JSON list of C-alpha atoms in Angstrom, two decimals:
[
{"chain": "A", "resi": 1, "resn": "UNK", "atom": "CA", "xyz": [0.00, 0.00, 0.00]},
{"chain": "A", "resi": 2, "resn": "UNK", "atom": "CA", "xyz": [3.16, 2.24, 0.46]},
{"chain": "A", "resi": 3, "resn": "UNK", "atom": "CA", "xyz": [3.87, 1.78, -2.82]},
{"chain": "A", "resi": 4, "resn": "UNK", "atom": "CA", "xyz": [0.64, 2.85, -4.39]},
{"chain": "A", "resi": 5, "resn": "UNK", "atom": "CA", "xyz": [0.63, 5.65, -1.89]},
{"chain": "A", "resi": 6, "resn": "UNK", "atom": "CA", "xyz": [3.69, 7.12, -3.35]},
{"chain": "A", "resi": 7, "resn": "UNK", "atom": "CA", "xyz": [2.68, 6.58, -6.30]},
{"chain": "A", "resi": 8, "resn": "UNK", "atom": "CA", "xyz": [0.08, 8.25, -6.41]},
{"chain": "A", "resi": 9, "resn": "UNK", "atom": "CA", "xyz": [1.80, 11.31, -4.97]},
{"chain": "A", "resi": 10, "resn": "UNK", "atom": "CA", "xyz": [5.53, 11.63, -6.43]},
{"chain": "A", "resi": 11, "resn": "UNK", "atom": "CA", "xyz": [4.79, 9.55, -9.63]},
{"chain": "A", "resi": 12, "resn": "UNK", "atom": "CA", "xyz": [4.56, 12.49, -12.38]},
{"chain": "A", "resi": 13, "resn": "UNK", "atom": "CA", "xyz": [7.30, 14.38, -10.14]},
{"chain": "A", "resi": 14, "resn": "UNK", "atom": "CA", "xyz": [9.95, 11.38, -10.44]},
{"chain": "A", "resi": 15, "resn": "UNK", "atom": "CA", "xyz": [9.42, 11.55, -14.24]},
{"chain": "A", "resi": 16, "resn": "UNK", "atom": "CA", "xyz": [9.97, 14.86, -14.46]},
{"chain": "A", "resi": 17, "resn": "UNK", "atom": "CA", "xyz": [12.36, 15.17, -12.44]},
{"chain": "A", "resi": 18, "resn": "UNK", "atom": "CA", "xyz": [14.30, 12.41, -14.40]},
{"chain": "A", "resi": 19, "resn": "UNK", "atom": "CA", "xyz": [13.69, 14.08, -17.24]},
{"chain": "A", "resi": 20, "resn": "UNK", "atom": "CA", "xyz": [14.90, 17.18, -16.11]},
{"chain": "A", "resi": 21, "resn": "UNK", "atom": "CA", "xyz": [18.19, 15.38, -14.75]},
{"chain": "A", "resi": 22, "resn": "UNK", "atom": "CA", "xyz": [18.44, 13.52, -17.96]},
{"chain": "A", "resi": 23, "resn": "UNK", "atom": "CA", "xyz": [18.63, 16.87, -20.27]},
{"chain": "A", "resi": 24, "resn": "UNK", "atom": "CA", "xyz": [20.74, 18.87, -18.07]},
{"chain": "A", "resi": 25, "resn": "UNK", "atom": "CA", "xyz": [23.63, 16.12, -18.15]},
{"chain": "A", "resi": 26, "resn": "UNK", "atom": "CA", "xyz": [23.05, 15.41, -21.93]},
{"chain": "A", "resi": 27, "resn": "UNK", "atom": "CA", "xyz": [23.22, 19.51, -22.30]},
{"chain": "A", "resi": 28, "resn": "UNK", "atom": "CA", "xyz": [26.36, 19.80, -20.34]},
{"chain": "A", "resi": 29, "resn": "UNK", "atom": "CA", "xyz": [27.68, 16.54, -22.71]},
{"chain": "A", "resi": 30, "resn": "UNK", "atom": "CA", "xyz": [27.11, 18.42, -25.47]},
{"chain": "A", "resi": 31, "resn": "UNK", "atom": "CA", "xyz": [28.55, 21.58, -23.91]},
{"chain": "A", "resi": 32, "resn": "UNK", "atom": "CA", "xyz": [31.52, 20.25, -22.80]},
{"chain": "A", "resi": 33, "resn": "UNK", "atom": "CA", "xyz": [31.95, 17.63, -26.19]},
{"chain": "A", "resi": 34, "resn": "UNK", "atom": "CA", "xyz": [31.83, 21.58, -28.21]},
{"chain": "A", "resi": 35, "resn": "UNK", "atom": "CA", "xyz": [35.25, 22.86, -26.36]},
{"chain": "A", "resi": 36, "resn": "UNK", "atom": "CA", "xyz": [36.84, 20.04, -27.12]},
{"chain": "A", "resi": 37, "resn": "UNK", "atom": "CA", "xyz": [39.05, 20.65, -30.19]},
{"chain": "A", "resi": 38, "resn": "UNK", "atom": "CA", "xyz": [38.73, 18.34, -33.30]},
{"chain": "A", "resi": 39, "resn": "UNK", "atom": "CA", "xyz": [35.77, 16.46, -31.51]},
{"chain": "A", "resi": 40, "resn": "UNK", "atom": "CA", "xyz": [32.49, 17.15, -33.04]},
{"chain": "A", "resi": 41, "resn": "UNK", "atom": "CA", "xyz": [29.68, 18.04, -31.15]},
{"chain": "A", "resi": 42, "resn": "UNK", "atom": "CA", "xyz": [26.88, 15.24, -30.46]},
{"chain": "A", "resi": 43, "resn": "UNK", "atom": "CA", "xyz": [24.45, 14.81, -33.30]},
{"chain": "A", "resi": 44, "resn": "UNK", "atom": "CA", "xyz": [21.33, 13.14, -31.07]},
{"chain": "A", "resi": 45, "resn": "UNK", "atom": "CA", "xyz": [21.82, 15.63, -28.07]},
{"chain": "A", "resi": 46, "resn": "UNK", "atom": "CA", "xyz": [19.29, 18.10, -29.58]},
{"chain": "A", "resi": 47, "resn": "UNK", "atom": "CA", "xyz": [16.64, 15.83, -30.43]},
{"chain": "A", "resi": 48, "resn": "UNK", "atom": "CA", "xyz": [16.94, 13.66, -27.42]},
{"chain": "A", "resi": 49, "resn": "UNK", "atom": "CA", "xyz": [16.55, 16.93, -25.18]},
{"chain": "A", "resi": 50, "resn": "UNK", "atom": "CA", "xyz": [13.53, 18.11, -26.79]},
{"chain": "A", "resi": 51, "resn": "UNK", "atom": "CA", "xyz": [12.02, 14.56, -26.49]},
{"chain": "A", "resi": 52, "resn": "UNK", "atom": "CA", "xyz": [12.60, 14.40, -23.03]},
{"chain": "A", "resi": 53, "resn": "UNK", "atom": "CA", "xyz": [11.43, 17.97, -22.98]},
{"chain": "A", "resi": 54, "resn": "UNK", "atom": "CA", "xyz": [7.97, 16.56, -25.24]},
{"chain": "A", "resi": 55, "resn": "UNK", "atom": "CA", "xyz": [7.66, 13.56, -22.41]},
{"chain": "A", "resi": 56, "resn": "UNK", "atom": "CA", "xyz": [7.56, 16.19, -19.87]},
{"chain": "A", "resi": 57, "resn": "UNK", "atom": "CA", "xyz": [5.26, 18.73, -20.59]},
{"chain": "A", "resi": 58, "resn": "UNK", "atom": "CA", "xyz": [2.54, 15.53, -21.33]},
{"chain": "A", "resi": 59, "resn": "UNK", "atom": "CA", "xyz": [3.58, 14.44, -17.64]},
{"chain": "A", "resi": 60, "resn": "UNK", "atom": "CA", "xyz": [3.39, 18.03, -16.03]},
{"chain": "A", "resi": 61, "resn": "UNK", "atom": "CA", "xyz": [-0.20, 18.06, -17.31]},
{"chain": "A", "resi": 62, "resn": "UNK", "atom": "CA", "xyz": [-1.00, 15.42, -14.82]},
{"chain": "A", "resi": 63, "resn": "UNK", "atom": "CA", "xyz": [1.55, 16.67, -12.32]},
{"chain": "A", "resi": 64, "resn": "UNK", "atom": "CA", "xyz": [-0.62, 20.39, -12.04]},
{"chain": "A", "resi": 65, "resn": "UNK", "atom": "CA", "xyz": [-4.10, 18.33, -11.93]},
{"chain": "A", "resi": 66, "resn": "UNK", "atom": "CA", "xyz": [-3.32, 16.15, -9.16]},
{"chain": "A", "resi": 67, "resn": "UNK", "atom": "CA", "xyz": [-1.16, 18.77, -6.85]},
{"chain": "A", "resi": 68, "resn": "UNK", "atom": "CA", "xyz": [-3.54, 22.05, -7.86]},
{"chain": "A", "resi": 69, "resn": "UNK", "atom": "CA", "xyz": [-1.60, 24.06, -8.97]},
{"chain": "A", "resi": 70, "resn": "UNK", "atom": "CA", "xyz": [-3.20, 24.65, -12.22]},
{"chain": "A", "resi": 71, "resn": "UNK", "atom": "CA", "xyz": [-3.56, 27.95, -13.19]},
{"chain": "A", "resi": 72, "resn": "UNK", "atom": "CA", "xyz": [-6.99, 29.70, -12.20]},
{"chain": "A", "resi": 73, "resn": "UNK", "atom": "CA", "xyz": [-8.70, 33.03, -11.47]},
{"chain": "A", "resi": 74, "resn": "UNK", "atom": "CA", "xyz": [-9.11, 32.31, -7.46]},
{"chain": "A", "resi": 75, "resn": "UNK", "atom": "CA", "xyz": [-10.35, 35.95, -7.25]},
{"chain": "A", "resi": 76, "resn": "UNK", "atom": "CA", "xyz": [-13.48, 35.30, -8.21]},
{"chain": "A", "resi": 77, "resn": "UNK", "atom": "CA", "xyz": [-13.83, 32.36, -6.57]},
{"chain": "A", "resi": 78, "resn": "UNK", "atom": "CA", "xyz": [-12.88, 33.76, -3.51]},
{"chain": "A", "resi": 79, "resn": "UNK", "atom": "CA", "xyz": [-15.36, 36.12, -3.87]},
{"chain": "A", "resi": 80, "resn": "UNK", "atom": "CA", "xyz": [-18.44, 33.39, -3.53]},
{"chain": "A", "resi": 81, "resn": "UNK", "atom": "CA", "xyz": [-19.59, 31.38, 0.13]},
{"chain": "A", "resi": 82, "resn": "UNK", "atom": "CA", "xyz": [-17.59, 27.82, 0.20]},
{"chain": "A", "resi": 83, "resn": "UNK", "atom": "CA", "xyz": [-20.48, 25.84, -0.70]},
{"chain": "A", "resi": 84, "resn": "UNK", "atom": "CA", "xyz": [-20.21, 27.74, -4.15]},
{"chain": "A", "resi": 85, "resn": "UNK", "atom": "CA", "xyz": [-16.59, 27.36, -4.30]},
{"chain": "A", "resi": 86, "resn": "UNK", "atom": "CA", "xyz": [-16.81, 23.05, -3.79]},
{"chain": "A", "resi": 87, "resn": "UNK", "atom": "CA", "xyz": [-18.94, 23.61, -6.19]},
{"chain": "A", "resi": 88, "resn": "UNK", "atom": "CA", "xyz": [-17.37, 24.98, -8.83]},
{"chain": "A", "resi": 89, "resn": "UNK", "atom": "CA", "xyz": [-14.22, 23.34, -8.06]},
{"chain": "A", "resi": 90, "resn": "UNK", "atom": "CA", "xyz": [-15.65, 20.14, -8.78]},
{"chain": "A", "resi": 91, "resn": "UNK", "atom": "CA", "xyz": [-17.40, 21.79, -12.26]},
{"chain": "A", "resi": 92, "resn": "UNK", "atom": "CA", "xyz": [-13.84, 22.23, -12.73]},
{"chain": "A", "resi": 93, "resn": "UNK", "atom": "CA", "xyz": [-12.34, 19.41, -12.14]},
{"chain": "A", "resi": 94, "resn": "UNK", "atom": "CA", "xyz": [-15.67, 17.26, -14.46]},
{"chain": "A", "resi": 95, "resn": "UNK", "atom": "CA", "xyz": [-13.84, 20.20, -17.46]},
{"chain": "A", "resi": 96, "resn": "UNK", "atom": "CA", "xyz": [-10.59, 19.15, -17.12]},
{"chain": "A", "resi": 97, "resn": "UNK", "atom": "CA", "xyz": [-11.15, 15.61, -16.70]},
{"chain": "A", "resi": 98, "resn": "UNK", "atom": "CA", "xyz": [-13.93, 15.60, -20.10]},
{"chain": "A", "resi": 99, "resn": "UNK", "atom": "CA", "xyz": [-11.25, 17.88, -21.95]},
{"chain": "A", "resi": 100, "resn": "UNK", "atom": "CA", "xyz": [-8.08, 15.72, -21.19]},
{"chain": "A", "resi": 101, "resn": "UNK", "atom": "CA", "xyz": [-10.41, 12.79, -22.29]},
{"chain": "A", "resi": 102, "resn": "UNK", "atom": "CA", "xyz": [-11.47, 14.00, -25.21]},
{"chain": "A", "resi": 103, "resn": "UNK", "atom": "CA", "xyz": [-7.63, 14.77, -25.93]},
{"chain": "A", "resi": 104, "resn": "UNK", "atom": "CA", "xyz": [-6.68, 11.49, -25.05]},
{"chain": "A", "resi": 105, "resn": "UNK", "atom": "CA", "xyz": [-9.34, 10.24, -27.36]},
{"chain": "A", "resi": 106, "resn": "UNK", "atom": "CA", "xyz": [-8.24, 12.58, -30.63]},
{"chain": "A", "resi": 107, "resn": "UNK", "atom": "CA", "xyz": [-4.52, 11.17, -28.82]},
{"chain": "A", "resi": 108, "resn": "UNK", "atom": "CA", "xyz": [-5.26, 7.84, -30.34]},
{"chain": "A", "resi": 109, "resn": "UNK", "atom": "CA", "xyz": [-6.17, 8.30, -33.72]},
{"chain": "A", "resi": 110, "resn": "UNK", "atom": "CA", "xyz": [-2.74, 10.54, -34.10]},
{"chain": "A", "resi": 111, "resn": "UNK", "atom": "CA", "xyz": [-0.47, 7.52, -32.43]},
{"chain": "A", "resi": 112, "resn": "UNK", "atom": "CA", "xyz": [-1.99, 4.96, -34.69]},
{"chain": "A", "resi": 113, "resn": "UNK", "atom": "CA", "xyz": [-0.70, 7.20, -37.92]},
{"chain": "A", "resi": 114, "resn": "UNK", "atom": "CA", "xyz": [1.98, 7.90, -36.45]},
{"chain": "A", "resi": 115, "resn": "UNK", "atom": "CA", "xyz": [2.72, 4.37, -35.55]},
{"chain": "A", "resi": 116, "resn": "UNK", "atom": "CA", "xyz": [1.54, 3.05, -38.68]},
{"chain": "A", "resi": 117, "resn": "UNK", "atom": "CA", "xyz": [3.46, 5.29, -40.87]},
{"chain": "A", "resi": 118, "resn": "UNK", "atom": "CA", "xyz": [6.76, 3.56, -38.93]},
{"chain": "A", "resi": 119, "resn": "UNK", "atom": "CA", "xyz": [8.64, 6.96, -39.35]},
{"chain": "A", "resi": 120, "resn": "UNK", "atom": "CA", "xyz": [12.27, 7.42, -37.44]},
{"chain": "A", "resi": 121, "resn": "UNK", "atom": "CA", "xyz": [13.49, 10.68, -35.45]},
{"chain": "A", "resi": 122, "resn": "UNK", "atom": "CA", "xyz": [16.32, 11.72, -38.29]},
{"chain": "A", "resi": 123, "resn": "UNK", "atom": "CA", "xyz": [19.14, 12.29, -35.59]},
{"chain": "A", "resi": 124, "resn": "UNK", "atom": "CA", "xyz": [18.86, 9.23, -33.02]},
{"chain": "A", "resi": 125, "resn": "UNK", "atom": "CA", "xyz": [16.86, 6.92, -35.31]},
{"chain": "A", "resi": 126, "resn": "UNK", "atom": "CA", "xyz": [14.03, 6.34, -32.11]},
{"chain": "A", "resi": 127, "resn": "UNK", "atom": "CA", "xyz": [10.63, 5.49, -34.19]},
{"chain": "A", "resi": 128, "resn": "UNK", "atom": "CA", "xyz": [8.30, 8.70, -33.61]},
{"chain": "A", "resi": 129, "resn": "UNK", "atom": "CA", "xyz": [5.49, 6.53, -32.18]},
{"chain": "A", "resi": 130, "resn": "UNK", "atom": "CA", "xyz": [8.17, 6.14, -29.16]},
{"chain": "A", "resi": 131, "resn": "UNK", "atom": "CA", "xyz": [7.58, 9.78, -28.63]},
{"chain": "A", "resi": 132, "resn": "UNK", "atom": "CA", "xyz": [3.81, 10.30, -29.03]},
{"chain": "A", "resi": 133, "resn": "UNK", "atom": "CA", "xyz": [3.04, 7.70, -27.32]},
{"chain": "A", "resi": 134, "resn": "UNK", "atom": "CA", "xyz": [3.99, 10.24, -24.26]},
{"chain": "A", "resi": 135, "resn": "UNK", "atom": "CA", "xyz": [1.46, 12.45, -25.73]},
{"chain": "A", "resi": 136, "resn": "UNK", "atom": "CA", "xyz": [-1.15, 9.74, -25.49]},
{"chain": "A", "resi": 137, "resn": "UNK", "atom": "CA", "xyz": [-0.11, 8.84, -21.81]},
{"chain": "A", "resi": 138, "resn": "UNK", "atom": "CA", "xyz": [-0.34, 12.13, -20.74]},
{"chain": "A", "resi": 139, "resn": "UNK", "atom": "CA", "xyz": [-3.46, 13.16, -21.60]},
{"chain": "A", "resi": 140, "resn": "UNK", "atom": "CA", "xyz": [-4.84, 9.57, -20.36]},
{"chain": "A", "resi": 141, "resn": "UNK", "atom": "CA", "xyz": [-3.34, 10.37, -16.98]},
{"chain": "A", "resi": 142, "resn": "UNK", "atom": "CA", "xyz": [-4.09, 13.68, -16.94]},
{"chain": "A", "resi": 143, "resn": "UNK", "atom": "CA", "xyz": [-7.62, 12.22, -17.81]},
{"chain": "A", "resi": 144, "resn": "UNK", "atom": "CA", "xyz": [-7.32, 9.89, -14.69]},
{"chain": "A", "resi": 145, "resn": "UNK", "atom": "CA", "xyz": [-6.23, 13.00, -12.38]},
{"chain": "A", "resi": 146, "resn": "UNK", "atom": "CA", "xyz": [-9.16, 14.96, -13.08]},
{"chain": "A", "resi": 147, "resn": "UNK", "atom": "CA", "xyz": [-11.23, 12.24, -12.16]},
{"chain": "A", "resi": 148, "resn": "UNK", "atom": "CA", "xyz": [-9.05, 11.33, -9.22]},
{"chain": "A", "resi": 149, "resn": "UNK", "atom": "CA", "xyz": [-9.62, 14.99, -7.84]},
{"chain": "A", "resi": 150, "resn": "UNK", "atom": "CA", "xyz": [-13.19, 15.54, -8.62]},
{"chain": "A", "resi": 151, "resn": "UNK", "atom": "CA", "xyz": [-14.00, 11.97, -6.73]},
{"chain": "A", "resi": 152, "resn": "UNK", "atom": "CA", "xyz": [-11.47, 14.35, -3.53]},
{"chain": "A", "resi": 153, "resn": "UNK", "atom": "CA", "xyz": [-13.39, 17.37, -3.94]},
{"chain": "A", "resi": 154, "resn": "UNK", "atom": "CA", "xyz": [-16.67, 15.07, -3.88]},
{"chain": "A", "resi": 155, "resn": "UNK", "atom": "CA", "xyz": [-15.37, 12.86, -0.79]},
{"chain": "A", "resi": 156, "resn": "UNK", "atom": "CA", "xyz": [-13.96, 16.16, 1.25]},
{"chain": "A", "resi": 157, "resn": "UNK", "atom": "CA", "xyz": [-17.16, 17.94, 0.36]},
{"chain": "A", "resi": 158, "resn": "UNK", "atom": "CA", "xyz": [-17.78, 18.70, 4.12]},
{"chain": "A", "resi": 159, "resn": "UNK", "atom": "CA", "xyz": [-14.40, 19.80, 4.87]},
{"chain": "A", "resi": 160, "resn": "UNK", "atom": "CA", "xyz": [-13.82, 23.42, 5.88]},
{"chain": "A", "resi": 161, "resn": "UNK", "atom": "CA", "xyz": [-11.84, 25.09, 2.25]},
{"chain": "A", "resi": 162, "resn": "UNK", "atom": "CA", "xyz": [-9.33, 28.02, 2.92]},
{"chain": "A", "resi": 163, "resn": "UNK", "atom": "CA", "xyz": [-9.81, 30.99, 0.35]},
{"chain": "A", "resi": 164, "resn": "UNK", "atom": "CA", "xyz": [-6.79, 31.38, -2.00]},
{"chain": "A", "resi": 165, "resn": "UNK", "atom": "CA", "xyz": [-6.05, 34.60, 0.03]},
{"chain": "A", "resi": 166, "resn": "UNK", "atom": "CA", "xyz": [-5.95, 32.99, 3.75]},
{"chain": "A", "resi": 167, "resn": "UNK", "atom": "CA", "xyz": [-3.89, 29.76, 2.30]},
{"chain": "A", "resi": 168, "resn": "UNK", "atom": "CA", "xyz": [-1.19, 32.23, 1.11]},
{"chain": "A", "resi": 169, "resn": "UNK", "atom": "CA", "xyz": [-1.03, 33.75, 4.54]},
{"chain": "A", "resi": 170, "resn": "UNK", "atom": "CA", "xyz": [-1.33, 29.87, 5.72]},
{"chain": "A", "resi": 171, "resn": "UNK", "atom": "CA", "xyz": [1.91, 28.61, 3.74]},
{"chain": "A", "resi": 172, "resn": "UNK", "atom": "CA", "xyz": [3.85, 32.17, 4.45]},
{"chain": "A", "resi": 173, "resn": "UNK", "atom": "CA", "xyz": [3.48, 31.61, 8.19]},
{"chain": "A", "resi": 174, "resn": "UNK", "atom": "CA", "xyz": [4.61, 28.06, 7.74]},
{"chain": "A", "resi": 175, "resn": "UNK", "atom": "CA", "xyz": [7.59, 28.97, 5.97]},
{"chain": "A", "resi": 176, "resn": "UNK", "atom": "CA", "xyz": [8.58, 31.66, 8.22]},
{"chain": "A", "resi": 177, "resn": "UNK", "atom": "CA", "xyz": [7.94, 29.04, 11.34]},
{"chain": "A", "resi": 178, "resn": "UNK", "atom": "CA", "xyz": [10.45, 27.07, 9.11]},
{"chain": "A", "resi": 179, "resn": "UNK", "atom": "CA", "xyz": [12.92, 29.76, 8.71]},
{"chain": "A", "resi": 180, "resn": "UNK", "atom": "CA", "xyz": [13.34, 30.01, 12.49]},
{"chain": "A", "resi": 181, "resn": "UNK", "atom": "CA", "xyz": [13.15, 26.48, 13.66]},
{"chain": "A", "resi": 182, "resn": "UNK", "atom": "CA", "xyz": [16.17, 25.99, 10.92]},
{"chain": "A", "resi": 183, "resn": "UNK", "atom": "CA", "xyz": [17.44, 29.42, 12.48]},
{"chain": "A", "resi": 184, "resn": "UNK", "atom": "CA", "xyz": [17.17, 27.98, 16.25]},
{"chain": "A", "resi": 185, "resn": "UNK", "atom": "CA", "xyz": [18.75, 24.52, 15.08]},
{"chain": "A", "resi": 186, "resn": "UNK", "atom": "CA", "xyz": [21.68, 26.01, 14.10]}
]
């Protein structure tokens, strides 16, 4: 149960954060291979980056859903009683999950071309289905997410729901209790 629990909470994050790792030493490959006299520079380094770049951006789409931090006008929101605001967080969440379904849907007919058509990246030779099958993935997690959350939002209906406004003030107290119990340990 571990497991799953951790999964479910750091598994976009390791991916990206893998990713990340991966194109920063591949960059600094490249970087270093390009000082080196009479060497030439890498000829996959570009293309594998922006892959790995690709694979991410699917992933973060998932990542945002399931931590909320996607972008939204809180403002208004704020401005309504809670009630309203479970409300129309969970409207949200049935949008995002029906639009990142209905991606994930048009997702499939574009990998099976893709895959049919049996085409190679020109630099590193990876067949392109490889890479949109990322795109695929994404949006059917991302799909999963939104469904994940809106099931949250439905289960922690009765649950008291800071404004966006008092958890700001929330998170800078906690970081400033941080800053001096990492002050006082010292």
């Amino acid at each position: 149960m571990k497991v799953v629990n951790w999964l479910d909470k750091h598994f976009e994050e390791a991916f990206l954060v893998v990713c990340l790792v991966l194109i920063s030493c591949v960059m600094m490959l490249q970087v270093i291979v390009r000082k080196i006299p009479g060497v030439q520079p890498l000829k996959w380094a570009e293309e594998f980056c922006r892959f790995m770049w690709i694979m991410s951006v699917f992933f973060s789409l998932a990542y945002t859903i399931r931590n909320s931090c996607m972008l939204r006008v809180s403002v208004v929101i704020d401005l309504f009683p809670e009630t309203i605001r479970k409300i129309v967080n969970i409207l949200v969440d049935f949008v995002v999950a029906a639009m990142m379904g209905l991606m994930a849907y048009n997702s499939v007919g574009v990998f099976n071309k893709i895959l049919a058509s049996g085409e190679l990246s020109p630099a590193m030779q990876w067949p392109m289905s490889f890479v949109y099958f990322f795109m695929l993935f994404g949006f059917i997690l991302a799909t999963v997410r939104g469904i994940q959350m809106m099931i949250i939002h439905i289960m922690h209906f009765g649950d008291k729901v800071a404004t966006q406004l008092e958890q700001t003030i929330a998170d800078a107290a906690d970081e400033a209790n941080a800053g001096k119990r990492a002050e006082g340990g010292k």
